[in-house]
JSON list of C-alpha atoms in Angstrom, two decimals:
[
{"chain": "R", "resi": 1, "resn": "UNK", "atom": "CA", "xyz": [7.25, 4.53, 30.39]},
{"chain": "R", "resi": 2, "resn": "UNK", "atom": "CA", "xyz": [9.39, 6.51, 28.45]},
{"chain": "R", "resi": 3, "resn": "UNK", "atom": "CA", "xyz": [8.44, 7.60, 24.64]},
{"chain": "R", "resi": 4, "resn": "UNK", "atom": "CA", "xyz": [10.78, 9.00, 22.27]},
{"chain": "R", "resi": 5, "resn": "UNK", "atom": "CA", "xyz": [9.08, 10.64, 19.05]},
{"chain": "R", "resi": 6, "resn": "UNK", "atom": "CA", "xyz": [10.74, 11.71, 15.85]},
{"chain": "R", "resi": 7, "resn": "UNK", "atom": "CA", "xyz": [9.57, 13.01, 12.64]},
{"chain": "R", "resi": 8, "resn": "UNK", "atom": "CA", "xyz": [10.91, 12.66, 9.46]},
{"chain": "R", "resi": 9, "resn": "UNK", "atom": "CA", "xyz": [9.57, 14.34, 6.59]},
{"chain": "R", "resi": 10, "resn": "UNK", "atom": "CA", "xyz": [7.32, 12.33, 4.30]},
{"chain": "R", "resi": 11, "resn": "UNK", "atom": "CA", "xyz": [8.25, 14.16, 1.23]},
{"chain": "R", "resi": 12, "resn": "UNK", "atom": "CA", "xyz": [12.30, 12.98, 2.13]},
{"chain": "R", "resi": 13, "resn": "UNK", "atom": "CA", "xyz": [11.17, 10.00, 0.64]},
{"chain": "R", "resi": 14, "resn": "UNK", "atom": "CA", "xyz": [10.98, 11.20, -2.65]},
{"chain": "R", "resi": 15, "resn": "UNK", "atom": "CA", "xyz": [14.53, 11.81, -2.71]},
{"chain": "R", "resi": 16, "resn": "UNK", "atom": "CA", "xyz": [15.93, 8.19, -2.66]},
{"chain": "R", "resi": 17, "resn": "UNK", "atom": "CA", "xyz": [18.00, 8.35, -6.01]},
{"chain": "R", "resi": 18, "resn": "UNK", "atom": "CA", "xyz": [20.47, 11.02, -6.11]},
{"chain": "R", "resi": 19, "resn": "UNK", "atom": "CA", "xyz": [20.76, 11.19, -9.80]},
{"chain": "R", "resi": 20, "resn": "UNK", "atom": "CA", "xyz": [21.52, 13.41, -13.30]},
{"chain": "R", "resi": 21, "resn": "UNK", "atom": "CA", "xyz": [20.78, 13.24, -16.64]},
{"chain": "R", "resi": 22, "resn": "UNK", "atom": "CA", "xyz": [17.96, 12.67, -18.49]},
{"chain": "R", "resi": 23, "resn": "UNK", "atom": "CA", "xyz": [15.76, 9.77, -17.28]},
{"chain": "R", "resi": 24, "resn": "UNK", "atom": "CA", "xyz": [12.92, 8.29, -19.48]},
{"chain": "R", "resi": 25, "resn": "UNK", "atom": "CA", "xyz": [10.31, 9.54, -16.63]},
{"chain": "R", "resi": 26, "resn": "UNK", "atom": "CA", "xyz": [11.40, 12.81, -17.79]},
{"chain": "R", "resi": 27, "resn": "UNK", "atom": "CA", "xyz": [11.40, 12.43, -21.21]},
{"chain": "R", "resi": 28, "resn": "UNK", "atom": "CA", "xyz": [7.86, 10.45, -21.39]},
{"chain": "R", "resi": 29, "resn": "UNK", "atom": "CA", "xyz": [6.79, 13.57, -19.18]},
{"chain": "R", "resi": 30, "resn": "UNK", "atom": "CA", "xyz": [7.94, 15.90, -21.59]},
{"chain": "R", "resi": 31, "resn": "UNK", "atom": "CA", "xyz": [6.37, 13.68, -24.93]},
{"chain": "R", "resi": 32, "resn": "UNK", "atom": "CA", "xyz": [3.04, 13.78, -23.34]},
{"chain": "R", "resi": 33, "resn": "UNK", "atom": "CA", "xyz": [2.91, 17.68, -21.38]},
{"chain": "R", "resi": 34, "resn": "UNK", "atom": "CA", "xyz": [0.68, 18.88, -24.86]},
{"chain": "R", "resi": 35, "resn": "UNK", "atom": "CA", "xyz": [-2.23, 15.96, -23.79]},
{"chain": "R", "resi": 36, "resn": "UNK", "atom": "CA", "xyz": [-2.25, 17.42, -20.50]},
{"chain": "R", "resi": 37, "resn": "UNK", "atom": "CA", "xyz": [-3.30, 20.63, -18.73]},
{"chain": "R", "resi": 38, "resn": "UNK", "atom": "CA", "xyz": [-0.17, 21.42, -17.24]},
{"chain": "R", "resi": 39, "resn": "UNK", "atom": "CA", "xyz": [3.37, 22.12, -19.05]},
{"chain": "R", "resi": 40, "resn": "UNK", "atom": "CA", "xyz": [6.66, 20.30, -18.87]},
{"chain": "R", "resi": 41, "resn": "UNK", "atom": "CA", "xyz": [8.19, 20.53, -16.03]},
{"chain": "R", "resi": 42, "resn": "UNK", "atom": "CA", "xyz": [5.45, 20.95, -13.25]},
{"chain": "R", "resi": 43, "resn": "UNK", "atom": "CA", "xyz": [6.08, 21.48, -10.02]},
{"chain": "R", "resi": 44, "resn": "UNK", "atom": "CA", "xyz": [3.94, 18.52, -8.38]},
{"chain": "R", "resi": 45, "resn": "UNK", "atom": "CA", "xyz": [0.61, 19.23, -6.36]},
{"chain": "R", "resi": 46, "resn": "UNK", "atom": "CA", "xyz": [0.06, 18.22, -2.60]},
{"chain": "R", "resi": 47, "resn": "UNK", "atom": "CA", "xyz": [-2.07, 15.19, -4.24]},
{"chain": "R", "resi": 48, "resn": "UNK", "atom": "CA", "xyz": [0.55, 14.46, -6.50]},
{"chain": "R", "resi": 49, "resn": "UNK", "atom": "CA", "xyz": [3.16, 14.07, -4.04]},
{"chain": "R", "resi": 50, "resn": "UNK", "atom": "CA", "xyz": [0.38, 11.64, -1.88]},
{"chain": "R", "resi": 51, "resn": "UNK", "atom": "CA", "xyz": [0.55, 9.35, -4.68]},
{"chain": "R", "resi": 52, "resn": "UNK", "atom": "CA", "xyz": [4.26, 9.36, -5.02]},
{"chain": "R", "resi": 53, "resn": "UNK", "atom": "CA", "xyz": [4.74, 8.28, -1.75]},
{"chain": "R", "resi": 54, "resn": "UNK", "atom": "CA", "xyz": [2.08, 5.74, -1.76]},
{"chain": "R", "resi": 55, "resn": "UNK", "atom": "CA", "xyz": [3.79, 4.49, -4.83]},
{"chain": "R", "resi": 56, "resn": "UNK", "atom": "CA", "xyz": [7.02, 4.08, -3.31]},
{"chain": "R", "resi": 57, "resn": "UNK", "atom": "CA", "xyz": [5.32, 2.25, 0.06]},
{"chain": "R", "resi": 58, "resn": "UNK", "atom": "CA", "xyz": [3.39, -0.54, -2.78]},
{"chain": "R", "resi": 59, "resn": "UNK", "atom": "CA", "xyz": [6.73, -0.66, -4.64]},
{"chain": "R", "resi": 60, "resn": "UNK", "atom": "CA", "xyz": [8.61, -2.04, -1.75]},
{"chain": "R", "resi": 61, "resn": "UNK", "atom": "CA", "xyz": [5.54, -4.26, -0.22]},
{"chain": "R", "resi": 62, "resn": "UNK", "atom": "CA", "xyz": [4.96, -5.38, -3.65]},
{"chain": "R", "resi": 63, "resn": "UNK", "atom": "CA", "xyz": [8.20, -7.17, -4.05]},
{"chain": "R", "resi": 64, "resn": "UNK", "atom": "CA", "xyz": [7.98, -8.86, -1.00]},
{"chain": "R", "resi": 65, "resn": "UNK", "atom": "CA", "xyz": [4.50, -9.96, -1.68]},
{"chain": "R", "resi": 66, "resn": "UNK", "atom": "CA", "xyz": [4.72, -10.29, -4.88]},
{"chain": "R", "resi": 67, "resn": "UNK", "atom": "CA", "xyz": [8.44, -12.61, -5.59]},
{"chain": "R", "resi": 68, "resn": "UNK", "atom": "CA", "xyz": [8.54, -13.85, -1.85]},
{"chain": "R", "resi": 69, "resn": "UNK", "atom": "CA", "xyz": [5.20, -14.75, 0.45]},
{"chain": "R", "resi": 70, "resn": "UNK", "atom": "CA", "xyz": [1.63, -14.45, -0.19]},
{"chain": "R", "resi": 71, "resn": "UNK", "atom": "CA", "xyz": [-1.02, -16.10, -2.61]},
{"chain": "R", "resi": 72, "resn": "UNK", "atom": "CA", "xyz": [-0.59, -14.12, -5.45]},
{"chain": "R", "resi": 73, "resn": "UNK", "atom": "CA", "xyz": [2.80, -16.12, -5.62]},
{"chain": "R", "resi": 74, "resn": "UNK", "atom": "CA", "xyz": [0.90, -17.53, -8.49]},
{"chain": "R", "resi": 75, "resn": "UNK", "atom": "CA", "xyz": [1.88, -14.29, -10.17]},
{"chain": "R", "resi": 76, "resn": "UNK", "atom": "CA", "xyz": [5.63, -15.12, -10.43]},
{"chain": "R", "resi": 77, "resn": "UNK", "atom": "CA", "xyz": [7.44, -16.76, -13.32]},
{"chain": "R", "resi": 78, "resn": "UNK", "atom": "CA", "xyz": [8.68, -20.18, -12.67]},
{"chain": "R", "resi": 79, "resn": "UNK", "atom": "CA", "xyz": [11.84, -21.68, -12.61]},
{"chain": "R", "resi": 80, "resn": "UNK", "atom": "CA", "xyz": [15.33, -20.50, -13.18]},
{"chain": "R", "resi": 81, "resn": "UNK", "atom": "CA", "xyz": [14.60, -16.97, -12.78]},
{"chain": "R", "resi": 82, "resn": "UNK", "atom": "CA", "xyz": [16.13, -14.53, -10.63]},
{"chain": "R", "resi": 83, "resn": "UNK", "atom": "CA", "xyz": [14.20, -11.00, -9.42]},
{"chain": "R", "resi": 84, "resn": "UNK", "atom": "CA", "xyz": [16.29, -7.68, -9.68]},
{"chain": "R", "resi": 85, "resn": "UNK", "atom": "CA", "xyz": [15.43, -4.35, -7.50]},
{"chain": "R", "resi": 86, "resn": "UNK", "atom": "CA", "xyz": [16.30, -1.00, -9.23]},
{"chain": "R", "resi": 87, "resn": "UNK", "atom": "CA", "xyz": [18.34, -1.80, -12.05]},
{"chain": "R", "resi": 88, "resn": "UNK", "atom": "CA", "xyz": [20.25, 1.08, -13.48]},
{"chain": "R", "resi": 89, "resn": "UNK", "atom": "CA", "xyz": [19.73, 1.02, -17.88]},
{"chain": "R", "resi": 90, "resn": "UNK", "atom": "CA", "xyz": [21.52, 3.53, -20.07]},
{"chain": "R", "resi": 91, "resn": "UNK", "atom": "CA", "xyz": [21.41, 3.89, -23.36]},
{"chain": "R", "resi": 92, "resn": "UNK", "atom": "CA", "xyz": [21.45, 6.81, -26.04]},
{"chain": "R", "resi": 93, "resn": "UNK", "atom": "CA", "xyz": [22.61, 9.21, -23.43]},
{"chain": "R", "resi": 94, "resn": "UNK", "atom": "CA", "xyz": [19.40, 8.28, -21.48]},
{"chain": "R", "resi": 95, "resn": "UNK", "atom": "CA", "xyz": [19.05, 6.34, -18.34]},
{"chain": "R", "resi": 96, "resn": "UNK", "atom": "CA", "xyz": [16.12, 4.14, -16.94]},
{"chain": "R", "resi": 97, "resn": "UNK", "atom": "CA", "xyz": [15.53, 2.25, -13.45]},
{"chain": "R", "resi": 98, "resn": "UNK", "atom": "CA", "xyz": [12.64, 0.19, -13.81]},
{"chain": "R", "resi": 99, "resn": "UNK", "atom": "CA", "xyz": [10.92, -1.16, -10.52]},
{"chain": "R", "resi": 100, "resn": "UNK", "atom": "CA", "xyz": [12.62, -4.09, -11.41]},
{"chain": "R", "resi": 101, "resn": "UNK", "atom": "CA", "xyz": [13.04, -6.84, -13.90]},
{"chain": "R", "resi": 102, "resn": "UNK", "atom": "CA", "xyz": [13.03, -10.84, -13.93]},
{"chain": "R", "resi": 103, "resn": "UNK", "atom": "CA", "xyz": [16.62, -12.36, -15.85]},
{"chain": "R", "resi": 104, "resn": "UNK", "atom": "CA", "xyz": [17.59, -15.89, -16.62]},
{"chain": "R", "resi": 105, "resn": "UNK", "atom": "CA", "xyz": [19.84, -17.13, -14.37]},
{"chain": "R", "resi": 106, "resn": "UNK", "atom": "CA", "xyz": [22.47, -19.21, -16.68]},
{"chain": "R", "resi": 107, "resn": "UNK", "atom": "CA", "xyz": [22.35, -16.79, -19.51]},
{"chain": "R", "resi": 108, "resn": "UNK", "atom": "CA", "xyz": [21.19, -13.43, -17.46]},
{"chain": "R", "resi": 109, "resn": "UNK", "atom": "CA", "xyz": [19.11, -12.29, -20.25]},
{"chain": "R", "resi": 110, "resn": "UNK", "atom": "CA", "xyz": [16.45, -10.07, -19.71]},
{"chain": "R", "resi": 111, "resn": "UNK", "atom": "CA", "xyz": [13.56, -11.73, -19.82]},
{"chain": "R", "resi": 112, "resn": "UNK", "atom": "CA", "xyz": [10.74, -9.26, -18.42]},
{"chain": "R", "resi": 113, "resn": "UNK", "atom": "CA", "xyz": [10.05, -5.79, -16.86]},
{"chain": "R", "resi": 114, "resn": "UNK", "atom": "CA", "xyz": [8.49, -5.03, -13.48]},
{"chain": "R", "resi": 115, "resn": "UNK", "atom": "CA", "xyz": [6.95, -2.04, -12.86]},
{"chain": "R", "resi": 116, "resn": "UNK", "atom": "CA", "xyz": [4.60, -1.12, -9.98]},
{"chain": "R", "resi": 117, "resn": "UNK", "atom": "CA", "xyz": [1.69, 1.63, -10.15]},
{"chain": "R", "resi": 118, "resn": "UNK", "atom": "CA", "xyz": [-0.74, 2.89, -7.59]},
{"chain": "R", "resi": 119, "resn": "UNK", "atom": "CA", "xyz": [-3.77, 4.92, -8.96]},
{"chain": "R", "resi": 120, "resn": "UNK", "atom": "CA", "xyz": [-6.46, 6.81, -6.75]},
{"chain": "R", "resi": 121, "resn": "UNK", "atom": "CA", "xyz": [-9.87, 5.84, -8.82]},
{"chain": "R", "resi": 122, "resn": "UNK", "atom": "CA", "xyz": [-10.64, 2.53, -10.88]},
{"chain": "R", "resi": 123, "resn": "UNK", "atom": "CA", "xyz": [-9.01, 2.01, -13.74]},
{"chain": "R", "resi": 124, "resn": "UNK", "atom": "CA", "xyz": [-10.93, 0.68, -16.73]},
{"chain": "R", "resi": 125, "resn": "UNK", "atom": "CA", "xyz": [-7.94, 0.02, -19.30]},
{"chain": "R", "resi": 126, "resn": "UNK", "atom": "CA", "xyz": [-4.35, 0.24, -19.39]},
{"chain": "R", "resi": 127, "resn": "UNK", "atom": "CA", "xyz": [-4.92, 1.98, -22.67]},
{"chain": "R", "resi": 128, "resn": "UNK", "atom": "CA", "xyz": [-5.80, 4.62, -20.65]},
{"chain": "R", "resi": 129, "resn": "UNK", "atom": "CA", "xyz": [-2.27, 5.34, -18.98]},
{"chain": "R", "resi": 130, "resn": "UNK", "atom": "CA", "xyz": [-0.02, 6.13, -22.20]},
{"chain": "R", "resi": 131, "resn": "UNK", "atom": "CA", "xyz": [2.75, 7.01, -20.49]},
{"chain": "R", "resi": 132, "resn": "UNK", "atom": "CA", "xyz": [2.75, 4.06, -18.15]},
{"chain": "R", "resi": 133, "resn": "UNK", "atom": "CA", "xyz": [3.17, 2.26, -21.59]},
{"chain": "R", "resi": 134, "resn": "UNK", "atom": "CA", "xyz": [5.82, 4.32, -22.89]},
{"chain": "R", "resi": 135, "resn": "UNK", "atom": "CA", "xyz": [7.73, 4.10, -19.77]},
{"chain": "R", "resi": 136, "resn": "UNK", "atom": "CA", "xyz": [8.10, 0.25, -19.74]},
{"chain": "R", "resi": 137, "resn": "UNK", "atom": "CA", "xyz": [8.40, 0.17, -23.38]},
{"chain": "R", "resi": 138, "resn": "UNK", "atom": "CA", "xyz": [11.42, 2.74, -23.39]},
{"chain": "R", "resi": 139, "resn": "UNK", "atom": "CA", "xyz": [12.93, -0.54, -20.34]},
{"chain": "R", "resi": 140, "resn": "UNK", "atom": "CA", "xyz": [11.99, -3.07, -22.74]},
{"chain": "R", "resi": 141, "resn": "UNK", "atom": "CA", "xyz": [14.01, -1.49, -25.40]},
{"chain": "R", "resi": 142, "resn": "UNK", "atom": "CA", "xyz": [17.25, -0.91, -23.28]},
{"chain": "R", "resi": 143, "resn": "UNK", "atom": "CA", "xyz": [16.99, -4.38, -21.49]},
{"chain": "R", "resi": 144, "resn": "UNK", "atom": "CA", "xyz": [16.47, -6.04, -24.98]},
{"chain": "R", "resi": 145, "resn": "UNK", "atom": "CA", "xyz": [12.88, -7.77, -23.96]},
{"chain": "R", "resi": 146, "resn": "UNK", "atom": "CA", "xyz": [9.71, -6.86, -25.48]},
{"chain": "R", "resi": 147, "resn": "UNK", "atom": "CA", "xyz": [7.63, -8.45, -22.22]},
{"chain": "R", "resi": 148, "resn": "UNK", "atom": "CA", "xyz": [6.26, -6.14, -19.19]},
{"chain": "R", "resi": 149, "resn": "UNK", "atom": "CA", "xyz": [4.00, -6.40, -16.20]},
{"chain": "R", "resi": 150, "resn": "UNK", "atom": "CA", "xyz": [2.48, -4.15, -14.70]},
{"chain": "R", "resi": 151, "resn": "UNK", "atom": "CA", "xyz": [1.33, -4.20, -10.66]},
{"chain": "R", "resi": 152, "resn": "UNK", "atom": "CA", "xyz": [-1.71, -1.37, -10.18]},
{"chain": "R", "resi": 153, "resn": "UNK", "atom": "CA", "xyz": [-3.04, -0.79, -6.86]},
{"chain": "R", "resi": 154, "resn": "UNK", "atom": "CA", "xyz": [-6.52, 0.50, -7.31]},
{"chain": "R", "resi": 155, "resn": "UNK", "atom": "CA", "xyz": [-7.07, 2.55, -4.20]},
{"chain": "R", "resi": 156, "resn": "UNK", "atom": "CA", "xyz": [-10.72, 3.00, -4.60]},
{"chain": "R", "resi": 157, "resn": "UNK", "atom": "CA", "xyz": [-14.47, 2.33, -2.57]},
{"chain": "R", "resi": 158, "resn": "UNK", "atom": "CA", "xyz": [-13.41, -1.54, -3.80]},
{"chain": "R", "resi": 159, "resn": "UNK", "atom": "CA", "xyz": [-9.67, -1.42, -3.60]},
{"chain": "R", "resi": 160, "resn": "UNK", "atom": "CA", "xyz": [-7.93, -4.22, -5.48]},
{"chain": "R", "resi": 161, "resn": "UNK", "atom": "CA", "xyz": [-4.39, -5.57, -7.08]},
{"chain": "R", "resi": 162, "resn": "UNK", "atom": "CA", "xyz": [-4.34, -5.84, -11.30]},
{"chain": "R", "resi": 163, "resn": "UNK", "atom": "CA", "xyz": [-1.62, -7.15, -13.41]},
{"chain": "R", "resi": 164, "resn": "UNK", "atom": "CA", "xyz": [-0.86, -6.22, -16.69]},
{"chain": "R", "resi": 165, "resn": "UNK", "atom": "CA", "xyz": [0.89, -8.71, -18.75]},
{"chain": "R", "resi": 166, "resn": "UNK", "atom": "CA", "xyz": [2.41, -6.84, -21.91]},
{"chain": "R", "resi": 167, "resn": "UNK", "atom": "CA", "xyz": [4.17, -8.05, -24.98]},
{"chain": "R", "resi": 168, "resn": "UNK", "atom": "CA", "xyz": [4.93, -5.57, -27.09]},
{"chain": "R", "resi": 169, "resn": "UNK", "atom": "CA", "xyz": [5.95, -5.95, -30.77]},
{"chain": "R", "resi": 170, "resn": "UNK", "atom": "CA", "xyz": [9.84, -4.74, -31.82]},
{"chain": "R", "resi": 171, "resn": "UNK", "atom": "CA", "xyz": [8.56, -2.22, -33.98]},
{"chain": "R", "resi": 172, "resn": "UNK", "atom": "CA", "xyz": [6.19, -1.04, -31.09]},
{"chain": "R", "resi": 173, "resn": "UNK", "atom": "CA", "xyz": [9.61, -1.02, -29.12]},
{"chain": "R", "resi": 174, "resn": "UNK", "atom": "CA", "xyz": [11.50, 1.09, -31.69]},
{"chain": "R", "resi": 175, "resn": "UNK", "atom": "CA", "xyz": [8.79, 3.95, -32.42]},
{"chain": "R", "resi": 176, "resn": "UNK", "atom": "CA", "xyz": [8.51, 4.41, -28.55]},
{"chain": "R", "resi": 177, "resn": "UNK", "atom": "CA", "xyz": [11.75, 5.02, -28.93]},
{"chain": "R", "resi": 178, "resn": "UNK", "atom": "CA", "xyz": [12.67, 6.98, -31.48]},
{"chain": "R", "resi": 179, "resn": "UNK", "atom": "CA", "xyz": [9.93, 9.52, -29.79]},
{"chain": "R", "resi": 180, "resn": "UNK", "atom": "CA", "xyz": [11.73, 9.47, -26.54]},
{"chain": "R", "resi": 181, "resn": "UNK", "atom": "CA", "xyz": [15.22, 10.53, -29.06]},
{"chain": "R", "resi": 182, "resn": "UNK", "atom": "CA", "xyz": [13.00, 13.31, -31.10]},
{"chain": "R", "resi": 183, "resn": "UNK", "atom": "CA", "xyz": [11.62, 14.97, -27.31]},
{"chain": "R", "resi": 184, "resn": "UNK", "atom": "CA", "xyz": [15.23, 14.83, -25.55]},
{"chain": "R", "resi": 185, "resn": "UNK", "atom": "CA", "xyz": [16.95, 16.22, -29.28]},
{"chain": "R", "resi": 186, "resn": "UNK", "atom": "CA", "xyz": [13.90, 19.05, -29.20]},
{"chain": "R", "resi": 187, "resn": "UNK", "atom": "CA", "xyz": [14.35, 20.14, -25.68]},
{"chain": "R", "resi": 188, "resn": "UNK", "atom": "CA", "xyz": [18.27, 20.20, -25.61]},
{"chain": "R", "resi": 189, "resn": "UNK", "atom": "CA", "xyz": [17.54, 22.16, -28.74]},
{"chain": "R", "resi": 190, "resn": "UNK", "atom": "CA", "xyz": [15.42, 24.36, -26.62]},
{"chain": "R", "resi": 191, "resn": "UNK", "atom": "CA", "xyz": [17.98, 24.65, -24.22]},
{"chain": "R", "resi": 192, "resn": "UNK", "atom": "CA", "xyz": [16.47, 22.54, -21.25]},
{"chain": "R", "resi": 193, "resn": "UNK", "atom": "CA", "xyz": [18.87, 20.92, -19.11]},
{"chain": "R", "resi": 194, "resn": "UNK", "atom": "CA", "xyz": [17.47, 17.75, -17.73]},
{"chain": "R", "resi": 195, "resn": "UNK", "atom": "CA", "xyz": [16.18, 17.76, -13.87]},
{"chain": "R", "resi": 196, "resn": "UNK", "atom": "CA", "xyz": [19.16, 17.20, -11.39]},
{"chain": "R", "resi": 197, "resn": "UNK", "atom": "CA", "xyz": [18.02, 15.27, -8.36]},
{"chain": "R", "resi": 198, "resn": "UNK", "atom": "CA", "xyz": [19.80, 15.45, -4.93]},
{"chain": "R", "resi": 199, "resn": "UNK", "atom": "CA", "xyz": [19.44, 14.22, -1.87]},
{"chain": "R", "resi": 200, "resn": "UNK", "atom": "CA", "xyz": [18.06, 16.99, 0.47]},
{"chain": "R", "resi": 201, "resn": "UNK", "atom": "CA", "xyz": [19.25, 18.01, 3.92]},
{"chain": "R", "resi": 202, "resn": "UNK", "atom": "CA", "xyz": [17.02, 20.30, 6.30]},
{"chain": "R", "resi": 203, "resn": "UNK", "atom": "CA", "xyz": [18.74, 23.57, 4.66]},
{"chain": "R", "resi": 204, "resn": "UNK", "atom": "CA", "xyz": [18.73, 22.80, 1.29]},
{"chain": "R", "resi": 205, "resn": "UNK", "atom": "CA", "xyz": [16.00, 23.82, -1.43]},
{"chain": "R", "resi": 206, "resn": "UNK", "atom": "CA", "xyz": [13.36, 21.40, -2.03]},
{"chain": "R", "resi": 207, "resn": "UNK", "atom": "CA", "xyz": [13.52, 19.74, -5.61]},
{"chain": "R", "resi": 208, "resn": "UNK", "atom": "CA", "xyz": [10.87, 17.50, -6.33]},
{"chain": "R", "resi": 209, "resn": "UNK", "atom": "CA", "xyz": [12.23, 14.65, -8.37]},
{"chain": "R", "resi": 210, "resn": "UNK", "atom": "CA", "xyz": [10.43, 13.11, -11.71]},
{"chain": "R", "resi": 211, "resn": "UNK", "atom": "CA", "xyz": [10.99, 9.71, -11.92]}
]
């Protein structure tokens, strides 16, 4: 028997999307640094970077499971729809890729936003993750929709799967909004350049990416 073993570096996997500019991750990171107990930008902890890459494993398992096989096919929205991976938005000199969103296939309007969470520890309300609500609200608003789901993985003693069916209101849509254009006017005023993501080779300098 012969056995050939490679590694490759977990934390590679958080460099999938070589991109620049400023994302809405960033920009719902920087909105929200003052509720939290570290500033804008952080440089992720070891049990931050866990989570990102179990995010990233449910985000791709989730699709499958979620628009393909499995029971909770009950989940999807019927007829005439078509599922989209990674969609690149821009708008207002800001650019969003949510998870992925659901478009009518004659007319190819955006009908809903995908996104897919995992949290460590049950999670009572949605209310309780703003920025998860800013984030698909800012995709809503560029993908002219005003409906989002949410997928959580609740990794806990009880682990389980939620959705989060949201339908936010226009003007909900447009104050998210217009926050995301006040924090990207006020750091550029600052002087802040947004984060520039690479893709990393053995010699290079880690960079952790934010979205």
């Amino acid at each position: 028997m012969r056995v050939t073993h490679d590694v490759i570096p977990a934390v590679s996997l958080l460099h999938r999307y070589p991109r620049s500019g400023w994302h809405v991750k960033d920009l719902v990171e920087a909105a929200y640094a003052p509720t939290r107990s570290h500033p804008y930008p952080a440089t992720p902890s070891e049990q931050a970077r866990v989570r990102m890459l179990v995010g990233i494993m449910w985000e791709k398992f989730a699709e499958g499971a979620f628009y393909q096989v499995g029971p909770i096919k009950k989940w999807m929205t019927p007829g005439n729809i078509t599922y989209h991976s990674q969609v690149m938005l821009q708008l207002g000199g800001i650019t969003g890729t949510p998870d992925g969103l659901l478009s009518l296939d004659v007319t190819s309007t955006v009908v809903e936003i995908v996104e897919y969470k995992a949290r460590f520890g049950a999670l009572h309300n949605i209310h309780d993750q703003p920025e998860w609500i800013a984030q698909v609200q800012a995709y809503c608003y560029m993908a002219g929709t005003t409906k989002a789901s949410i997928y959580v993985l609740i990794l806990s003693n009880s682990p389980e799967i939620g959705r989060y069916v949201i339908e936010f209101t226009t003007q909900e849509l447009a104050e998210n909004w217009a926050m995301l254009l006040h924090t990207k006017a006020s750091l550029e005023e600052k002087g802040w350049q947004p984060p520039e993501v690479q893709v990393q080779d053995d010699k290079s300098t880690e960079q952790v990416p934010s979205a």
